[in-house]
Short mmCIF file of C-alpha atoms and ligand atoms in Angstrom, two decimals:
data_model
loop_
_atom_site.label_atom_id
_atom_site.label_comp_id
_atom_site.label_asym_id
_atom_site.label_seq_id
_atom_site.Cartn_x
_atom_site.Cartn_y
_atom_site.Cartn_z
CA MET A 30 -37.96 -69.77 16.45
CA GLU A 31 -36.86 -70.21 20.07
CA LYS A 32 -34.86 -67.30 21.47
CA ILE A 33 -31.66 -67.42 23.50
CA LYS A 34 -32.27 -65.56 26.77
CA LEU A 35 -29.23 -64.07 28.48
CA VAL A 36 -28.81 -62.04 31.64
CA VAL A 37 -26.20 -59.31 31.20
CA ALA A 38 -24.11 -59.38 34.39
CA THR A 39 -23.56 -55.66 34.83
CA HIS A 40 -24.74 -52.74 36.93
CA ASN A 41 -23.69 -50.33 34.19
CA ARG A 42 -26.56 -48.95 32.10
CA HIS A 43 -24.20 -47.46 29.49
CA LYS A 44 -22.64 -50.86 28.88
CA PHE A 45 -26.04 -52.54 28.68
CA GLU A 46 -27.27 -49.99 26.13
CA GLU A 47 -24.16 -50.38 23.97
CA ILE A 48 -24.46 -54.17 23.98
CA ALA A 49 -28.25 -54.24 23.46
CA ALA A 50 -27.90 -52.00 20.39
CA LEU A 51 -25.78 -54.71 18.70
CA MET A 52 -27.82 -57.83 19.50
CA PRO A 53 -29.66 -59.77 16.77
CA SER A 54 -33.36 -60.53 17.17
CA GLY A 55 -32.83 -64.17 18.20
CA VAL A 56 -31.22 -63.08 21.47
CA GLU A 57 -33.23 -61.58 24.34
CA LEU A 58 -31.29 -59.67 26.99
CA GLN A 59 -32.22 -59.00 30.61
CA PRO A 60 -30.18 -56.56 32.69
CA TYR A 61 -28.88 -57.89 36.02
CA TRP A 62 -30.49 -55.06 37.97
CA GLU A 63 -33.94 -56.47 37.11
CA LEU A 64 -32.96 -59.62 39.05
CA SER A 65 -31.16 -58.18 42.05
CA GLY A 66 -29.71 -55.10 43.67
CA GLU A 67 -26.80 -57.13 45.14
CA GLU A 68 -23.33 -56.03 44.07
CA ILE A 69 -21.62 -58.53 41.72
CA PRO A 70 -18.13 -59.32 43.11
CA GLU A 71 -15.19 -58.25 40.93
CA THR A 72 -11.89 -58.97 42.69
CA GLY A 73 -9.68 -60.55 40.00
CA ASP A 74 -6.24 -59.43 38.86
CA THR A 75 -6.98 -59.74 35.15
CA LEU A 76 -9.86 -58.76 32.85
CA THR A 77 -10.48 -62.44 32.11
CA GLU A 78 -10.67 -63.36 35.82
CA ASN A 79 -13.13 -60.54 36.45
CA ALA A 80 -15.35 -61.36 33.47
CA ARG A 81 -15.39 -65.03 34.53
CA GLN A 82 -16.07 -64.16 38.17
CA LYS A 83 -19.02 -61.91 37.28
CA SER A 84 -20.69 -64.37 34.89
CA ALA A 85 -20.10 -67.31 37.30
CA TYR A 86 -21.73 -65.33 40.11
CA VAL A 87 -24.90 -64.64 38.13
CA ARG A 88 -25.06 -68.19 36.81
CA GLN A 89 -24.69 -69.69 40.30
CA HIS A 90 -27.08 -67.35 42.09
CA PHE A 91 -29.80 -67.11 39.46
CA SER A 92 -29.33 -70.33 37.45
CA ALA A 93 -29.45 -68.22 34.32
CA ASP A 94 -27.56 -68.26 31.04
CA CYS A 95 -25.65 -65.01 31.10
CA PHE A 96 -22.57 -63.07 30.12
CA ALA A 97 -20.31 -60.47 31.70
CA ASP A 98 -17.80 -58.10 30.17
CA ASP A 99 -14.76 -56.64 31.84
CA THR A 100 -12.95 -53.73 30.26
CA GLY A 101 -9.68 -51.95 30.89
CA LEU A 102 -7.84 -49.00 29.41
CA GLU A 103 -4.16 -49.88 28.85
CA VAL A 104 -1.87 -46.89 28.43
CA GLU A 105 1.49 -47.59 26.82
CA ALA A 106 3.50 -44.94 28.70
CA LEU A 107 2.01 -46.12 32.03
CA ASP A 108 3.06 -49.76 31.48
CA GLY A 109 -0.51 -50.83 30.79
CA ALA A 110 -2.15 -48.93 33.71
CA PRO A 111 -4.90 -48.40 34.70
CA GLY A 112 -5.78 -51.74 32.99
CA VAL A 113 -7.83 -54.05 35.17
CA TYR A 114 -8.00 -51.30 37.81
CA SER A 115 -9.64 -48.77 35.44
CA ALA A 116 -12.81 -48.40 37.57
CA ARG A 117 -10.90 -47.50 40.75
CA TYR A 118 -7.79 -45.85 39.31
CA ALA A 119 -8.25 -42.75 41.52
CA GLY A 120 -9.18 -44.89 44.55
CA PRO A 121 -12.20 -46.80 45.86
CA GLY A 122 -15.47 -45.09 44.94
CA ALA A 123 -13.77 -42.88 42.33
CA THR A 124 -16.07 -41.16 39.83
CA TYR A 125 -15.44 -41.24 36.07
CA ARG A 126 -14.26 -37.62 36.38
CA ASP A 127 -11.79 -38.48 39.20
CA ASN A 128 -10.28 -41.26 37.09
CA VAL A 129 -9.99 -39.06 34.00
CA ASP A 130 -8.33 -36.29 36.06
CA LYS A 131 -5.83 -38.73 37.53
CA LEU A 132 -5.04 -40.11 34.08
CA LEU A 133 -4.50 -36.62 32.61
CA GLN A 134 -2.18 -35.77 35.51
CA ALA A 135 -0.19 -38.97 35.00
CA MET A 136 0.08 -38.14 31.28
CA ALA A 137 1.03 -34.45 31.69
CA GLY A 138 4.00 -33.73 29.43
CA VAL A 139 4.11 -37.32 28.12
CA GLN A 140 4.73 -37.50 24.35
CA ASP A 141 3.82 -41.16 23.79
CA ARG A 142 0.02 -41.12 24.21
CA ARG A 143 -0.79 -44.53 22.70
CA ALA A 144 -3.44 -46.57 24.51
CA ARG A 145 -5.94 -49.32 23.90
CA PHE A 146 -9.24 -50.44 25.34
CA VAL A 147 -9.61 -54.18 25.85
CA THR A 148 -12.85 -56.03 26.60
CA VAL A 149 -13.16 -59.67 27.64
CA ILE A 150 -16.58 -61.35 27.65
CA SER A 151 -17.40 -64.55 29.52
CA LEU A 152 -20.58 -66.24 28.29
CA TRP A 153 -22.37 -69.11 30.03
CA LEU A 154 -24.73 -70.93 27.72
CA HIS A 155 -26.37 -74.33 28.35
CA GLY A 156 -23.79 -75.40 30.95
CA ARG A 157 -20.62 -74.30 29.12
CA GLU A 158 -18.44 -71.23 29.29
CA TYR A 159 -17.12 -69.36 26.22
CA LEU A 160 -14.68 -66.41 26.15
CA PHE A 161 -14.46 -63.55 23.62
CA GLU A 162 -12.15 -60.55 23.34
CA GLY A 163 -12.09 -57.24 21.49
CA SER A 164 -9.79 -54.23 21.51
CA VAL A 165 -9.33 -50.84 19.90
CA GLU A 166 -6.11 -48.81 19.59
CA GLY A 167 -6.05 -45.06 20.07
CA THR A 168 -4.52 -42.10 21.86
CA ILE A 169 -5.09 -40.24 25.12
CA LEU A 170 -6.13 -36.63 24.48
CA GLU A 171 -4.65 -33.65 26.37
CA SER A 172 -8.08 -32.68 27.75
CA PRO A 173 -11.63 -34.13 27.84
CA GLN A 174 -13.64 -33.73 24.60
CA GLY A 175 -17.37 -34.46 24.24
CA GLU A 176 -20.30 -35.24 26.47
CA ASP A 177 -21.53 -38.68 25.40
CA GLY A 178 -20.42 -42.15 26.44
CA PHE A 179 -18.95 -42.85 29.88
CA GLY A 180 -15.73 -43.60 31.77
CA TYR A 181 -12.61 -42.60 29.85
CA ASP A 182 -14.52 -41.90 26.60
CA PRO A 183 -13.85 -38.11 26.67
CA VAL A 184 -10.05 -38.61 26.64
CA PHE A 185 -9.78 -41.56 24.23
CA ARG A 186 -9.58 -40.97 20.47
CA PRO A 187 -9.62 -44.19 18.43
CA GLN A 188 -6.99 -44.58 15.72
CA GLY A 189 -8.08 -43.14 12.36
CA CYS A 190 -10.78 -40.93 13.95
CA ASP A 191 -10.79 -37.18 14.53
CA ARG A 192 -13.09 -37.30 17.57
CA SER A 193 -13.11 -38.89 21.01
CA PHE A 194 -15.53 -41.71 21.87
CA ALA A 195 -17.51 -39.11 23.87
CA GLN A 196 -18.05 -37.10 20.67
CA MET A 197 -19.64 -40.08 18.90
CA THR A 198 -23.19 -41.39 18.87
CA LEU A 199 -23.92 -44.83 20.30
CA GLU A 200 -24.00 -46.18 16.72
CA GLU A 201 -20.63 -44.65 15.79
CA LYS A 202 -18.92 -45.98 18.92
CA GLY A 203 -20.70 -49.28 18.31
CA ARG A 204 -19.02 -49.67 14.91
CA ILE A 205 -15.46 -49.60 16.23
CA SER A 206 -15.26 -50.01 19.99
CA HIS A 207 -13.51 -52.71 22.03
CA ARG A 208 -16.90 -53.76 23.47
CA ALA A 209 -18.49 -53.85 20.01
CA ARG A 210 -15.67 -56.09 18.72
CA ALA A 211 -15.92 -58.50 21.64
CA THR A 212 -19.73 -58.47 21.40
CA GLU A 213 -19.61 -59.11 17.64
CA ALA A 214 -17.39 -62.14 18.24
CA MET A 215 -19.99 -63.43 20.72
CA ILE A 216 -22.84 -62.64 18.31
CA ALA A 217 -21.13 -64.58 15.51
CA PHE A 218 -20.88 -67.53 17.90
CA LEU A 219 -24.53 -67.18 19.03
CA SER A 220 -25.76 -66.96 15.42
CA GLU A 221 -23.97 -70.22 14.56
CA TYR A 222 -25.30 -71.77 17.75
CA LEU A 223 -28.86 -70.75 16.85
CA LYS A 224 -28.47 -72.15 13.33
CA ASN A 225 -27.13 -75.47 14.60
CA THR A 226 -29.77 -75.92 17.30
CA HIS A 227 -32.55 -75.30 14.78
CA ARG A 228 -31.31 -77.64 12.05
P1 IMP B 4 -15.65 -52.56 34.06
O1 IMP B 4 -14.89 -53.12 35.21
O2 IMP B 4 -15.63 -53.42 32.86
O3 IMP B 4 -17.03 -52.13 34.42
O4 IMP B 4 -14.93 -51.22 33.57
C1 IMP B 4 -13.93 -50.61 34.30
C2 IMP B 4 -13.87 -49.15 34.02
O5 IMP B 4 -13.36 -48.96 32.72
C3 IMP B 4 -15.18 -48.39 34.06
O6 IMP B 4 -15.47 -47.94 35.33
C4 IMP B 4 -14.92 -47.24 33.14
O7 IMP B 4 -14.26 -46.21 33.82
C5 IMP B 4 -13.95 -47.84 32.14
N1 IMP B 4 -14.65 -48.25 30.91
C6 IMP B 4 -15.20 -49.45 30.64
N2 IMP B 4 -15.73 -49.46 29.41
C7 IMP B 4 -15.50 -48.23 28.90
C8 IMP B 4 -15.82 -47.62 27.66
O8 IMP B 4 -16.44 -48.18 26.75
N3 IMP B 4 -15.41 -46.34 27.52
C9 IMP B 4 -14.74 -45.65 28.48
N4 IMP B 4 -14.43 -46.17 29.66
C10 IMP B 4 -14.81 -47.46 29.87
#
């Protein structure tokens, strides 16, 4: 059976690993960094704009079917910040640790610690674009917990769990995360697509 080949429009190895762990066998993934070392532009004001911009860039420059995800952490008490600016919350070139520190400072003494991760995926397949979304509700912890994962994982505890994302294995995070939910929506679509093209 013919496979669907997709470039994953990301520089982030953690993201690639999380997504690759969920993919069915009919889909072959290639990370963007195997194609180019050029930075993918990401200048939108919404997660959807960024996801679309990243996938469009890879499609145009490499004529490849591809997808991009854009993710933001939306904190209730901060009116949805850092949101689309999650990567550079503590300023341009901020490290994960800088962003987590800034978030914990902003949340010092705040009672309402509700937050959610949201992921939007833009997929280009055979000349058409498709969008998928996934989210997970949770709370911001008082201090970082755990060593695994990346980004804000050490300070985010998903609803109904007693550990942060950074205290979970790739498989555990992959059962409940925002990215897993968006990726599963895309996988359901791709599975149907594969079935229909091989009828
Ligand atoms: P991006 O623009 O989608 O690459 O993500 C923006 C920022 O959100 C990243 O730099 C991370 O700090 C954060 N982020 C994205 N996905 C996750 C995740 O799964 N866990 C924790 N933080 C994440």
